[in-house]
Each structure stands twice: as C-alpha cells, then as structure tokens.
Short mmCIF file of C-alpha atoms in Angstrom, two decimals:
data_model
loop_
_atom_site.label_atom_id
_atom_site.label_comp_id
_atom_site.label_asym_id
_atom_site.label_seq_id
_atom_site.Cartn_x
_atom_site.Cartn_y
_atom_site.Cartn_z
CA MET A 1 181.52 13.26 49.35
CA ALA A 2 178.05 14.79 49.64
CA ASN A 3 176.81 15.78 53.07
CA LYS A 4 175.02 12.66 54.42
CA GLN A 5 172.77 14.68 56.68
CA LEU A 6 171.53 16.83 53.82
CA PHE A 7 171.09 14.00 51.32
CA SER A 8 170.39 11.03 53.57
CA SER A 9 166.89 10.25 52.34
CA ALA A 10 164.56 11.04 49.50
CA VAL A 11 161.60 10.89 51.85
CA GLY A 12 160.37 14.39 52.59
CA LYS A 13 162.54 16.05 49.95
CA LEU A 14 159.66 16.24 47.48
CA SER A 15 157.53 18.02 50.07
CA LEU A 16 157.56 21.77 50.41
CA ALA A 17 159.55 23.30 53.23
CA THR A 18 157.60 24.96 56.02
CA ASP A 19 157.04 28.72 55.82
CA ALA A 20 155.47 29.59 59.20
CA LEU A 21 155.46 28.88 62.93
CA ASN A 22 152.39 27.71 64.77
CA HIS A 23 151.31 28.90 68.23
CA GLU A 24 153.78 26.50 69.86
CA GLY A 25 156.61 28.06 67.85
CA ALA A 26 157.00 24.88 65.78
CA PRO A 27 157.34 24.82 61.98
CA ALA A 28 154.09 24.69 60.01
CA TYR A 29 152.53 25.71 56.71
CA LYS A 30 150.91 29.10 56.46
CA LEU A 31 147.42 28.99 55.04
CA GLY A 32 146.68 31.41 52.22
CA PRO A 33 144.40 34.38 52.98
CA GLN A 34 141.30 32.67 51.60
CA GLU A 35 142.05 29.36 53.34
CA ALA A 36 142.82 31.08 56.64
CA LEU A 37 139.70 33.24 56.51
CA ALA A 38 137.57 30.19 55.70
CA GLN A 39 139.05 28.34 58.68
CA TYR A 40 138.28 31.25 61.01
CA ALA A 41 134.77 31.50 59.57
CA MET A 42 133.95 27.86 60.29
CA THR A 43 135.63 27.50 63.70
CA GLY A 44 136.00 30.97 65.21
CA CYS A 45 133.68 32.42 67.86
CA LEU A 46 135.82 35.45 68.79
CA ASN A 47 136.43 34.17 72.32
CA SER A 48 139.75 33.18 73.92
CA THR A 49 141.00 29.70 73.05
CA PHE A 50 143.96 27.66 74.35
CA TYR A 51 146.42 29.69 72.27
CA ALA A 52 144.74 32.94 71.22
CA SER A 53 142.55 35.64 72.74
CA GLY A 54 139.30 36.83 71.22
CA HIS A 55 141.02 40.10 70.30
CA ASP A 56 143.80 38.21 68.51
CA GLN A 57 141.22 36.30 66.48
CA LEU A 58 139.36 39.48 65.56
CA GLN A 59 142.53 41.20 64.38
CA ALA A 60 143.57 38.12 62.42
CA VAL A 61 140.20 37.98 60.63
CA ILE A 62 140.31 41.67 59.76
CA GLU A 63 143.87 41.37 58.43
CA GLN A 64 143.03 38.30 56.34
CA ALA A 65 139.91 40.04 55.00
CA LYS A 66 142.08 42.85 53.64
CA GLN A 67 143.79 40.31 51.38
CA VAL A 68 140.72 38.78 49.75
CA SER A 69 138.04 40.16 47.48
CA PRO A 70 134.76 41.54 48.86
CA LYS A 71 132.97 38.90 46.80
CA PHE A 72 134.79 36.12 48.65
CA ILE A 73 133.86 37.73 51.99
CA ALA A 74 130.21 37.80 50.89
CA GLN A 75 130.33 34.16 49.77
CA LEU A 76 132.01 33.15 53.02
CA ALA A 77 129.38 34.99 55.06
CA VAL A 78 126.63 32.95 53.39
CA TYR A 79 128.53 29.65 53.51
CA SER A 80 129.54 29.93 57.17
CA ARG A 81 125.96 30.78 58.17
CA GLU A 82 124.05 28.30 55.98
CA LYS A 83 126.50 25.39 56.07
CA GLY A 84 128.50 25.98 59.25
CA TYR A 85 125.61 27.33 61.37
CA MET A 86 128.00 29.97 62.71
CA LYS A 87 126.83 33.26 64.24
CA ASP A 88 129.65 35.66 65.10
CA LEU A 89 131.81 35.47 61.98
CA PRO A 90 128.97 35.72 59.41
CA ALA A 91 127.76 38.87 61.19
CA LEU A 92 131.31 40.25 61.22
CA PHE A 93 131.65 39.60 57.48
CA CYS A 94 128.45 41.53 56.84
CA ALA A 95 129.82 44.40 58.91
CA LEU A 96 133.04 44.33 56.87
CA LEU A 97 131.04 44.45 53.65
CA SER A 98 129.32 47.62 54.88
CA VAL A 99 132.66 49.42 54.45
CA LYS A 100 134.07 47.37 51.56
CA ASP A 101 131.17 46.83 49.16
CA SER A 102 127.68 47.99 50.10
CA GLN A 103 126.10 46.38 47.04
CA LEU A 104 127.33 42.96 48.12
CA LEU A 105 126.08 43.60 51.65
CA GLU A 106 122.64 44.27 50.23
CA LYS A 107 122.75 40.98 48.30
CA VAL A 108 123.66 38.74 51.22
CA PHE A 109 122.21 40.53 54.23
CA PHE A 110 118.94 38.62 54.44
CA GLN A 111 120.61 35.27 53.78
CA VAL A 112 122.96 35.82 56.70
CA VAL A 113 120.85 37.87 59.11
CA ASP A 114 118.09 35.28 59.26
CA ASN A 115 116.90 35.74 62.84
CA ALA A 116 116.90 38.26 65.67
CA LYS A 117 120.07 36.86 67.24
CA MET A 118 121.97 37.47 64.01
CA LEU A 119 120.50 40.98 63.78
CA ARG A 120 121.72 41.79 67.29
CA ASN A 121 125.17 40.39 66.46
CA PHE A 122 125.39 42.54 63.34
CA VAL A 123 124.34 45.73 65.11
CA GLN A 124 126.63 45.07 68.07
CA ILE A 125 129.65 44.60 65.77
CA MET A 126 128.80 47.69 63.72
CA ARG A 127 128.43 49.87 66.81
CA SER A 128 131.66 48.58 68.37
CA GLY A 129 133.85 50.28 65.80
CA ALA A 130 135.67 47.00 65.06
CA VAL A 131 135.31 47.44 61.28
CA GLY A 132 136.21 51.12 61.24
CA ARG A 133 132.88 52.80 61.91
CA LYS A 134 130.74 53.26 65.01
CA SER A 135 127.52 54.38 63.33
CA LEU A 136 125.30 52.06 61.35
CA GLY A 137 125.29 54.12 58.18
CA SER A 138 122.43 54.70 55.74
CA LEU A 139 122.41 51.33 53.94
CA PRO A 140 122.63 49.14 57.08
CA LYS A 141 119.81 51.22 58.58
CA LYS A 142 117.76 50.71 55.43
CA LEU A 143 118.35 46.95 55.53
CA ILE A 144 117.46 46.72 59.22
CA ILE A 145 114.26 48.73 58.65
CA LYS A 146 113.33 46.33 55.85
CA TRP A 147 114.15 43.34 58.10
CA LEU A 148 111.80 44.74 60.76
CA ALA A 149 109.07 45.56 58.24
CA GLU A 150 109.02 42.02 56.84
CA ARG A 151 108.27 40.47 60.24
CA THR A 152 104.86 40.43 61.84
CA GLU A 153 104.18 42.05 65.19
CA GLU A 154 103.80 38.55 66.68
CA ALA A 155 107.21 37.51 65.36
CA LEU A 156 108.83 40.71 66.63
CA PHE A 157 107.31 40.15 70.04
CA SER A 158 109.04 36.76 70.16
CA ASP A 159 112.27 38.55 69.21
CA ILE A 160 112.33 40.77 72.30
CA ILE A 161 114.35 38.12 74.15
CA GLY A 162 118.02 39.12 74.25
CA ASP A 163 119.99 42.27 74.88
CA THR A 164 123.21 44.19 74.11
CA PRO A 165 121.49 45.43 72.02
CA SER A 166 117.85 44.59 72.61
CA LEU A 167 115.25 44.78 69.87
CA ALA A 168 114.02 48.02 71.43
CA ASP A 169 117.56 49.43 71.26
CA ILE A 170 117.74 48.59 67.56
CA VAL A 171 114.38 50.20 66.83
CA LYS A 172 115.60 53.36 68.58
CA MET A 173 118.75 53.36 66.41
CA VAL A 174 117.07 53.05 63.02
CA HIS A 175 113.79 54.95 63.64
CA PRO A 176 111.51 52.84 61.41
CA LYS A 177 108.37 54.56 60.17
CA PRO A 178 105.34 52.44 61.11
CA ALA A 179 103.48 51.26 58.02
CA ASN A 180 100.12 51.16 59.81
CA SER A 181 98.42 51.82 63.12
CA LYS A 182 99.10 48.26 64.38
CA ARG A 183 102.84 48.63 63.89
CA GLU A 184 102.72 52.09 65.46
CA ALA A 185 101.03 50.62 68.54
CA PHE A 186 103.54 47.81 68.76
CA TYR A 187 106.55 50.15 68.52
CA GLY A 188 104.96 52.33 71.19
CA TYR A 189 104.61 49.28 73.46
CA LEU A 190 108.17 48.15 72.72
CA LEU A 191 109.71 51.55 73.44
CA GLY A 192 107.65 52.32 76.53
CA LYS A 193 105.70 55.10 74.85
CA SER A 194 101.98 55.65 74.58
CA PHE A 195 100.08 53.15 72.45
CA ARG A 196 96.56 51.94 71.71
CA ALA A 197 96.28 48.63 73.54
CA GLU A 198 93.43 47.38 71.36
CA LEU A 199 95.72 47.44 68.31
CA LEU A 200 98.37 45.19 69.83
CA PRO A 201 98.54 41.53 68.79
CA PRO A 202 96.37 39.37 71.09
CA ILE A 203 99.46 37.54 72.35
CA VAL A 204 100.84 40.79 73.80
CA GLY A 205 97.58 41.48 75.58
CA ASP A 206 97.47 37.92 76.93
CA PHE A 207 101.01 38.30 78.27
CA GLU A 208 100.33 41.61 79.99
CA THR A 209 97.13 40.23 81.52
CA TYR A 210 98.93 37.13 82.80
CA LYS A 211 101.69 39.26 84.35
CA LYS A 212 99.09 41.12 86.38
CA LYS A 213 97.21 37.98 87.39
CA PRO A 214 99.26 34.80 86.78
CA THR A 215 96.42 32.32 86.76
CA GLY A 216 94.73 30.28 84.08
CA ALA A 217 96.33 29.22 80.79
CA LEU A 218 99.83 30.43 80.00
CA PRO A 219 100.15 32.86 77.10
CA ALA A 220 101.97 31.41 74.09
CA VAL A 221 105.09 33.53 74.54
CA PRO A 222 108.79 32.62 74.76
CA PHE A 223 109.18 30.92 78.12
CA GLN A 224 112.06 33.24 79.07
CA LEU A 225 109.43 35.97 79.53
CA LEU A 226 107.67 33.84 82.11
CA THR A 227 110.52 32.58 84.27
CA SER A 228 110.45 35.64 86.53
CA LEU A 229 106.88 34.73 87.50
CA GLU A 230 105.79 32.07 89.95
CA LEU A 231 105.13 28.97 87.88
CA GLY A 232 103.79 25.71 89.21
CA PRO A 233 103.99 22.17 87.81
CA ARG A 234 100.98 22.72 85.56
CA GLN A 235 102.50 25.81 83.97
CA TRP A 236 105.83 24.06 83.46
CA LYS A 237 104.02 21.18 81.78
CA ASP A 238 102.33 23.66 79.44
CA ILE A 239 105.73 25.16 78.59
CA ALA A 240 107.25 21.74 77.90
CA ARG A 241 104.26 20.70 75.82
CA ARG A 242 104.71 23.50 73.28
CA ALA A 243 108.48 24.08 73.46
CA SER A 244 110.61 24.10 70.33
CA TRP A 245 113.19 21.38 69.75
CA GLN A 246 116.15 23.54 70.73
CA MET A 247 114.40 24.95 73.78
CA THR A 248 113.50 21.41 74.83
CA ARG A 249 117.09 20.19 74.48
CA MET A 250 118.41 23.05 76.56
CA ASN A 251 115.92 22.71 79.41
CA LEU A 252 115.51 18.99 80.07
CA ASN A 253 116.92 19.23 83.60
CA THR A 254 114.73 22.26 84.29
CA PHE A 255 111.66 20.33 83.18
CA ALA A 256 112.64 17.38 85.37
CA ARG A 257 113.24 19.66 88.35
CA HIS A 258 109.72 21.09 88.02
CA GLY A 259 108.01 17.73 87.79
CA VAL A 260 107.22 17.76 84.07
CA PHE A 261 108.27 14.15 83.50
CA ALA A 262 106.12 12.84 86.30
CA ASP A 263 103.50 12.86 83.54
CA LYS A 264 104.59 9.79 81.56
CA LYS A 265 102.56 10.76 78.49
CA LEU A 266 104.25 14.15 78.43
CA ALA A 267 107.65 12.50 78.84
CA GLN A 268 106.88 10.35 75.79
CA LEU A 269 105.78 13.46 73.86
CA VAL A 270 109.06 15.22 74.68
CA ALA A 271 111.06 12.11 73.74
CA LYS A 272 109.24 11.93 70.40
CA ARG A 273 110.07 15.59 69.74
CA LEU A 274 113.75 15.08 70.53
CA ARG A 275 114.12 12.28 67.97
CA ASP A 276 112.06 14.00 65.28
CA GLN A 277 114.30 14.11 62.20
CA GLY A 278 112.59 17.16 60.69
CA LYS A 279 112.81 19.17 63.89
CA ILE A 280 116.49 18.25 64.38
CA LYS A 281 117.32 19.52 60.91
CA GLN A 282 115.22 22.66 61.32
CA ALA A 283 116.98 23.47 64.60
CA ARG A 284 120.40 23.39 62.88
CA ALA A 285 121.59 21.22 65.71
CA PHE A 286 125.30 20.66 66.16
CA PRO A 287 125.92 17.02 67.10
CA TYR A 288 128.18 18.22 69.93
CA GLN A 289 125.22 20.06 71.46
CA LEU A 290 123.48 16.74 71.90
CA LEU A 291 126.60 15.28 73.48
CA VAL A 292 126.83 17.99 76.12
CA THR A 293 123.10 17.74 76.82
CA PHE A 294 123.38 13.99 77.29
CA ARG A 295 126.28 14.38 79.70
CA ALA A 296 124.45 16.99 81.75
CA LEU A 297 121.31 14.91 82.30
CA GLY A 298 120.38 14.46 85.94
CA SER A 299 120.39 11.00 87.47
CA ASP A 300 116.59 11.08 87.72
CA MET A 301 116.03 11.72 84.01
CA PRO A 302 113.49 9.20 82.64
CA ARG A 303 114.91 6.50 80.41
CA PRO A 304 112.81 7.49 77.35
CA ILE A 305 114.42 10.94 77.37
CA CYS A 306 117.95 9.50 77.59
CA GLU A 307 117.26 7.08 74.75
CA ALA A 308 115.67 9.82 72.64
CA LEU A 309 118.85 11.90 72.90
CA GLN A 310 120.92 8.96 71.71
CA ASP A 311 118.50 8.48 68.80
CA ALA A 312 118.77 12.19 68.04
CA MET A 313 122.55 11.88 67.90
CA GLU A 314 122.31 9.02 65.40
CA ILE A 315 120.06 11.21 63.24
CA ALA A 316 122.30 14.28 63.61
CA VAL A 317 125.29 12.36 62.20
CA SER A 318 123.30 10.28 59.71
CA ASN A 319 124.95 12.02 56.76
CA VAL A 320 128.34 10.57 57.67
CA PRO A 321 129.20 8.56 54.56
CA ALA A 322 130.35 4.96 54.35
CA PHE A 323 133.71 5.39 52.65
CA SER A 324 135.05 2.69 50.38
CA GLY A 325 138.20 0.86 51.46
CA GLN A 326 140.01 1.01 54.79
CA VAL A 327 139.41 4.15 56.82
CA VAL A 328 141.62 5.44 59.63
CA VAL A 329 140.37 8.25 61.88
CA CYS A 330 142.77 9.99 64.25
CA PRO A 331 141.33 12.25 66.99
CA ASP A 332 143.79 14.56 68.75
CA VAL A 333 143.52 14.05 72.54
CA SER A 334 146.46 16.23 73.59
CA GLY A 335 146.36 18.87 76.31
CA SER A 336 145.51 21.81 74.06
CA MET A 337 142.34 20.00 72.99
CA SER A 338 140.93 20.59 76.48
CA SER A 339 140.15 24.14 75.38
CA PRO A 340 136.43 25.03 75.28
CA LEU A 341 135.30 24.58 71.69
CA THR A 342 133.91 28.08 71.28
CA GLY A 343 136.45 29.69 73.59
CA TYR A 344 136.39 31.18 77.07
CA ARG A 345 133.62 33.70 77.65
CA ARG A 346 132.89 35.21 81.05
CA GLY A 347 129.73 33.66 82.44
CA ALA A 348 128.99 31.65 79.29
CA THR A 349 131.91 29.32 78.58
CA THR A 350 130.69 26.17 76.86
CA ALA A 351 131.22 22.83 78.58
CA VAL A 352 132.14 21.30 75.23
CA ARG A 353 135.87 20.95 74.60
CA ALA A 354 137.70 20.55 71.33
CA ILE A 355 138.51 16.98 72.36
CA ASP A 356 134.80 16.24 72.67
CA VAL A 357 134.21 17.21 69.06
CA ALA A 358 137.24 15.26 67.84
CA ALA A 359 135.98 12.22 69.74
CA LEU A 360 132.47 12.68 68.38
CA MET A 361 133.69 12.90 64.79
CA ALA A 362 135.77 9.76 65.24
CA ALA A 363 132.83 7.88 66.78
CA ALA A 364 130.52 9.02 63.99
CA VAL A 365 132.90 7.84 61.27
CA MET A 366 133.29 4.48 63.03
CA ARG A 367 129.51 4.10 63.27
CA LYS A 368 129.15 4.22 59.48
CA ASN A 369 132.48 2.49 58.83
CA PRO A 370 132.62 -0.41 61.35
CA SER A 371 136.03 -1.60 60.17
CA ALA A 372 137.59 1.84 60.65
CA ILE A 373 140.79 2.03 62.68
CA VAL A 374 140.61 4.66 65.43
CA LEU A 375 143.96 6.07 66.58
CA PRO A 376 143.70 8.65 69.38
CA PHE A 377 146.99 10.53 69.64
CA GLU A 378 148.89 13.01 71.76
CA GLU A 379 152.70 12.63 71.91
CA THR A 380 152.19 9.08 70.63
CA VAL A 381 149.21 6.96 69.65
CA VAL A 382 147.16 6.01 72.71
CA PRO A 383 146.09 2.34 72.69
CA PHE A 384 142.29 2.29 72.87
CA LYS A 385 139.54 -0.12 71.89
CA LEU A 386 136.06 0.81 70.75
CA ASN A 387 133.05 -1.30 69.82
CA SER A 388 131.57 -0.19 66.48
CA ARG A 389 128.18 -1.48 67.62
CA ASP A 390 128.04 0.95 70.52
CA SER A 391 126.15 4.18 69.93
CA VAL A 392 127.93 7.30 68.71
CA MET A 393 127.19 8.91 72.07
CA THR A 394 128.78 6.04 74.01
CA ASN A 395 131.96 5.86 71.93
CA ALA A 396 132.38 9.63 71.88
CA ASP A 397 132.13 9.66 75.65
CA LYS A 398 134.79 6.95 75.94
CA LEU A 399 137.24 8.69 73.61
CA ALA A 400 136.83 12.03 75.36
CA THR A 401 138.03 10.54 78.65
CA ILE A 402 141.56 10.39 77.23
CA GLY A 403 143.57 13.57 77.36
CA GLY A 404 146.84 15.32 78.14
CA GLY A 405 150.34 15.44 76.75
CA GLY A 406 151.87 17.37 73.86
CA THR A 407 150.63 17.44 70.28
CA ASN A 408 152.26 15.20 67.67
CA CYS A 409 150.19 15.18 64.47
CA SER A 410 152.60 12.79 62.74
CA ALA A 411 152.19 10.12 65.45
CA PRO A 412 149.27 8.20 63.89
CA LEU A 413 150.92 8.19 60.45
CA ALA A 414 154.19 6.99 61.97
CA TRP A 415 152.24 4.23 63.76
CA LEU A 416 150.65 3.12 60.48
CA ASN A 417 154.03 3.14 58.74
CA ALA A 418 155.74 1.18 61.51
CA LYS A 419 153.08 -1.52 61.32
CA ASN A 420 152.92 -1.43 57.53
CA ILE A 421 149.15 -1.00 57.60
CA ARG A 422 147.36 -0.36 54.32
CA ALA A 423 144.56 2.21 54.19
CA ASP A 424 142.65 4.26 51.65
CA PHE A 425 141.50 7.27 53.65
CA VAL A 426 143.04 8.86 56.75
CA ILE A 427 141.12 11.51 58.71
CA LEU A 428 143.03 13.67 61.21
CA VAL A 429 140.93 15.76 63.64
CA SER A 430 143.08 18.26 65.54
CA ASP A 431 143.88 21.86 66.35
CA ASN A 432 147.05 21.29 64.26
CA GLN A 433 149.38 22.84 66.83
CA SER A 434 151.93 20.03 66.53
CA TRP A 435 155.29 20.57 68.28
CA ILE A 436 156.56 17.28 69.68
CA ASP A 437 157.70 16.29 66.18
CA ALA A 438 159.12 19.70 65.22
CA ARG A 439 161.94 19.78 62.68
CA ARG A 440 164.39 22.61 62.10
CA GLU A 441 164.28 22.46 58.30
CA GLY A 442 162.40 21.02 55.37
CA ALA A 443 158.88 19.62 55.51
CA THR A 444 156.89 18.96 58.67
CA GLN A 445 157.20 15.47 60.10
CA THR A 446 153.52 14.93 59.29
CA MET A 447 154.25 15.54 55.60
CA ARG A 448 157.27 13.25 55.75
CA GLU A 449 155.27 10.44 57.33
CA TRP A 450 152.49 10.95 54.77
CA GLN A 451 154.99 10.67 51.96
CA LYS A 452 156.26 7.39 53.44
CA PHE A 453 152.68 6.16 53.75
CA LYS A 454 152.01 6.98 50.10
CA LEU A 455 154.86 4.76 48.95
CA CYS A 456 152.79 1.72 49.94
CA ASN A 457 149.38 3.36 49.54
CA PRO A 458 149.65 5.46 46.38
CA GLN A 459 145.88 6.04 46.05
CA ALA A 460 145.36 7.04 49.68
CA LYS A 461 143.94 10.41 50.70
CA LEU A 462 144.39 12.50 53.85
CA ALA A 463 141.80 14.90 55.30
CA CYS A 464 142.92 17.25 58.07
CA ILE A 465 139.90 18.60 59.96
CA ASP A 466 140.81 21.68 61.99
CA ILE A 467 138.39 22.53 64.79
CA GLN A 468 140.13 25.59 66.28
CA PRO A 469 140.67 29.01 64.65
CA TYR A 470 144.38 29.08 63.84
CA ALA A 471 145.92 29.93 60.49
CA THR A 472 148.54 27.20 60.03
CA ALA A 473 148.47 23.55 59.02
CA GLN A 474 150.78 20.54 59.27
CA CYS A 475 150.07 19.55 55.66
CA TYR A 476 149.51 21.62 52.56
CA ASN A 477 146.63 21.05 50.17
CA GLY A 478 147.11 18.78 47.19
CA ASN A 479 145.21 16.26 45.11
CA ASP A 480 145.54 13.78 47.98
CA ILE A 481 145.46 16.19 50.96
CA PHE A 482 142.53 18.31 52.08
CA ASN A 483 142.55 20.89 54.89
CA VAL A 484 139.07 21.82 56.09
CA GLY A 485 137.83 23.75 59.11
CA GLY A 486 134.58 23.29 60.97
CA PHE A 487 132.59 21.22 63.41
CA SER A 488 129.12 21.04 61.89
CA ASP A 489 127.95 17.84 60.21
CA GLN A 490 128.49 19.60 56.87
CA VAL A 491 132.15 18.57 57.16
CA PHE A 492 131.18 14.96 56.49
CA GLU A 493 129.44 15.85 53.23
CA VAL A 494 132.55 17.73 52.12
CA LEU A 495 134.77 14.74 52.95
CA GLU A 496 132.57 12.50 50.83
CA ARG A 497 133.05 14.82 47.86
CA PHE A 498 136.80 14.91 48.46
CA VAL A 499 137.04 11.13 48.37
CA ALA A 500 134.83 11.01 45.26
CA ASN A 501 137.04 13.59 43.49
CA THR A 502 134.09 15.94 42.91
CA LEU A 503 135.52 19.00 44.63
CA SER A 504 136.64 21.93 42.52
CA PRO A 505 140.30 23.01 42.47
CA GLY A 506 141.27 24.52 45.77
CA HIS A 507 139.04 22.11 47.69
CA PHE A 508 137.55 24.08 50.60
CA VAL A 509 138.07 27.51 49.01
CA GLY A 510 136.53 26.18 45.81
CA LEU A 511 133.36 25.22 47.67
CA ILE A 512 132.99 28.74 48.99
CA GLU A 513 133.69 30.35 45.63
CA ASN A 514 130.79 28.33 44.18
CA VAL A 515 128.30 30.00 46.55
CA GLU A 516 125.79 32.05 44.56
CA ILE A 517 125.01 35.50 45.92
#
C-alpha cells in the first residue's frame, strides 16, 4: 500500500516545493535576482530592520546586482525613483552603473539625480567605496559638473541645506569651471573664498544682510538657514505663509508652538495648502507620511489643520481602484511588523512602522471598496470591525493598534476556506516572514491554502504586497499570483493592472523592463 502520509491529499501537490529559508528559518520561495533586486529597490532604505542590518541589505543588493544586466539596473534606478519615490537605492544603482556601464549611467543620471538630496546620496555612496571605488571618476565628475551648470545660482543657494557631503564639499571634489563672473562669485561665496559681492544673486545678499541685522522682512531662503537666528511670531508667520507643502507638513507643531495659527486667516491658508491636490502630487507625498504627521499633532492644533490632513490623505490614496467582485485585504499585524518602516537609523529612526503601512493600505482599499473584508492576522486572524464610512486616517489608526504574535501568512486564507467564503481578489500586506505555519516539505502552507481556495474560486487572484526588504516570498508568481514590493501609492495602480490582466509576463519585473532609458 502507498504511503498515506506522502499521498494523503492532492492539495498542495501541484504547487512547487520551497527552495529557500526566510529570516525565521522557515521554508519559503527564493525570489529570482530581478525580482529580489526590484523588491529591495522599492522597500529598502539601507538601515537595520527587524531581521536584517543595513550592511546585510547593502551586500544583498550588490550580490543580486551581479546577476542581472546593467540595463535592468538602469531601468530599476529610474522606476524606483520616479514610481517608488525612493532615495537610497536609486542612488546606489547609479553608483553601480558607474563601474558596470558608464553609457547607461549617462542616460539615466539626470532622471534619477533630480535634486540636491539625490546628488548628495550619489556622491556619498561613490566616495564610500561600497561599489568598488572611492574616487568619483571622470564620467561621474562630468555629470555632476553638468548638473551644477544647469542650475541657477538661486537654485544652488537653496541646495546648500544638508551635509555629508555638503554642496560645498561636492564643488570642491569636482572643481567646476565657472561659466561666467556670476557663477565665479557664487562659488567663491560657497567655498569661503574671495568673491565680488555685487555679482551674487540678490537673495544671497538679503540673507547676509539679515544675519547681521535680523530685522525687517525675512529673506526668501530655506527656513533651515534662519532657525539659528532669533525669530519672533511675525517671522514665523512669514515662514509659514510661503512654505512648501512638504515643509508645511513637517513643521505644523513648530508653527503652532510659535503662534502661527493664532492668525485664523493664516491657519486657513495653511489648511488650503495641505489639501491642495496639485501640491500633494508635486511633493511626491507618501500616504504614510500624512499618517505620522496626523498622529504627531499637538492637542492644541486648530481643527481646520486636522481636517485638512485627513482630506490630504483621501487625495493621496485617491488612485486606489474600485475592484470588481468581492475583495479581501489582509494586513499583517504580527510582532515583526513593529519594525520601523525605513529601518533603525541613529538619531533619525522614523516613527512609522511596517504595521502602520499595512493598516493604511487596508484602510485605503476598504475606502474605495466598502464591501471589502478586512482580515488582520498574526498567528491567527484577529477579529476586528471597521466602518467603511470612516476616513482612511481613522481606520488606519484603528488597525495599527493591533499587534504582536508570530507571523502566519496562511491564516487569512485558512479562515476564508474554513468559512467557505467566496472572493475574487485577495490582497496580503506583510513582510512575508511566515513561520507559525512552517512545513518540513513540499509547498508553503500559504500556497496550499491558496490552492484550496481556488477550488471554489477558480477565477480568484492573489496579490502579495511586501513592505520590507527581504528576498523570499510565501507564494511564487503565476497568472493568478502577483508578488510586488513597495509602499508608495503606485502599488495600487499596479494592482489594478494585475486584476485587469494588462501586465506583461513576469508582472513586476515586466513593468520595470518596460521603462525607457
């Protein structure tokens, strides 16, 4: 007689056996080099997470990059910057291209290095020796010189905020030749050398004058240059009046502390700015940034500001599609999801946790799909009720209060199977480090439960959204399964294409390979 344990059930036998171990030492599926690199690109910040150090992530990215083509690295650099709004990994990919394919670096450099922060990231990575060289090299220097030349003196003056390296450090490294006397004067000012003051942009002169005698109107400079000076309520009101969207979001409590919102008209102006759809898009705002801002608001924050942030959140997730059929969204609320989203960084660890983003994604899907079933899970599904009419901010806050326990990615699928619930689209948001349901052989339990689910729901699809930079999954890609990494709102657009069957073969990798460079 055949061995009953080996041949007891057909369920799971059609699924591929696991070929890797995750960070909990449990069986998982190893992502291919392109898939793994894409996941790191869209979720990695090169800081320590719950399971891996920043150094581990860096080494993993470099090893995966050795196994893909330079063209894919270039495409991924552009995609992760333009679609994922990432900073560290796109700069790292450009640095890798400097040693792998200089022509491709030249093609994508200005698409990726689109502001001074990205320029500093690129230079810092190049000088660190992480990609095999500690000098910039002739082509990177040429590109940086061109980047500097294409910006006005006024724009470069705004770029002097930031260090390690500072803009002055970068200018010293590349030795740009001034194109005219105005640029020569500005570089002299920047580097602390002699310069002709009358050739400097007026804004520089205004700033230097104000530093000597801080009275009268504030110069129109980045407010970080002014914070070391003694500023009164009037000056703070001037700063708030002309602040950018992102600067406003980040300094609401500071404004309140300095009496800005005592002026009700100014409070209304700031509220209007916060909910401005064009400004939100231009700022490349992550929805989770709004969530952490909302949570951090002081108790004395005026109501119009609080409401404006909630409106801004609704706008930030407005591209969440209304999926046809029954939708189930499953946010992971296990202990490992308490990890800071962008990792631990001395003096600058984000207050946003992975669980916050999972909760936010679930709340956003429910907002556009009121009949959606929400199944928070850890070792098992956690019973929890949400009101689809509540704001995204409110529901995300409620979901994020759950937490703890081990990770069991198969739990929500097992729950659906046990209750014989029909559904068309299941969304799993997790770090994918499942171990409670570990099996010694064959497919993962998540794949087994999905196969059971498909018996009664043959047209159903499963999307596994990974929001932490690890290189394994609990399901492998197929026509009905899609693994995608990231936490920008771009993920929702990709899910819509997956459901509509308009993605190219390879799903996520296919999207990146379609990037034109």
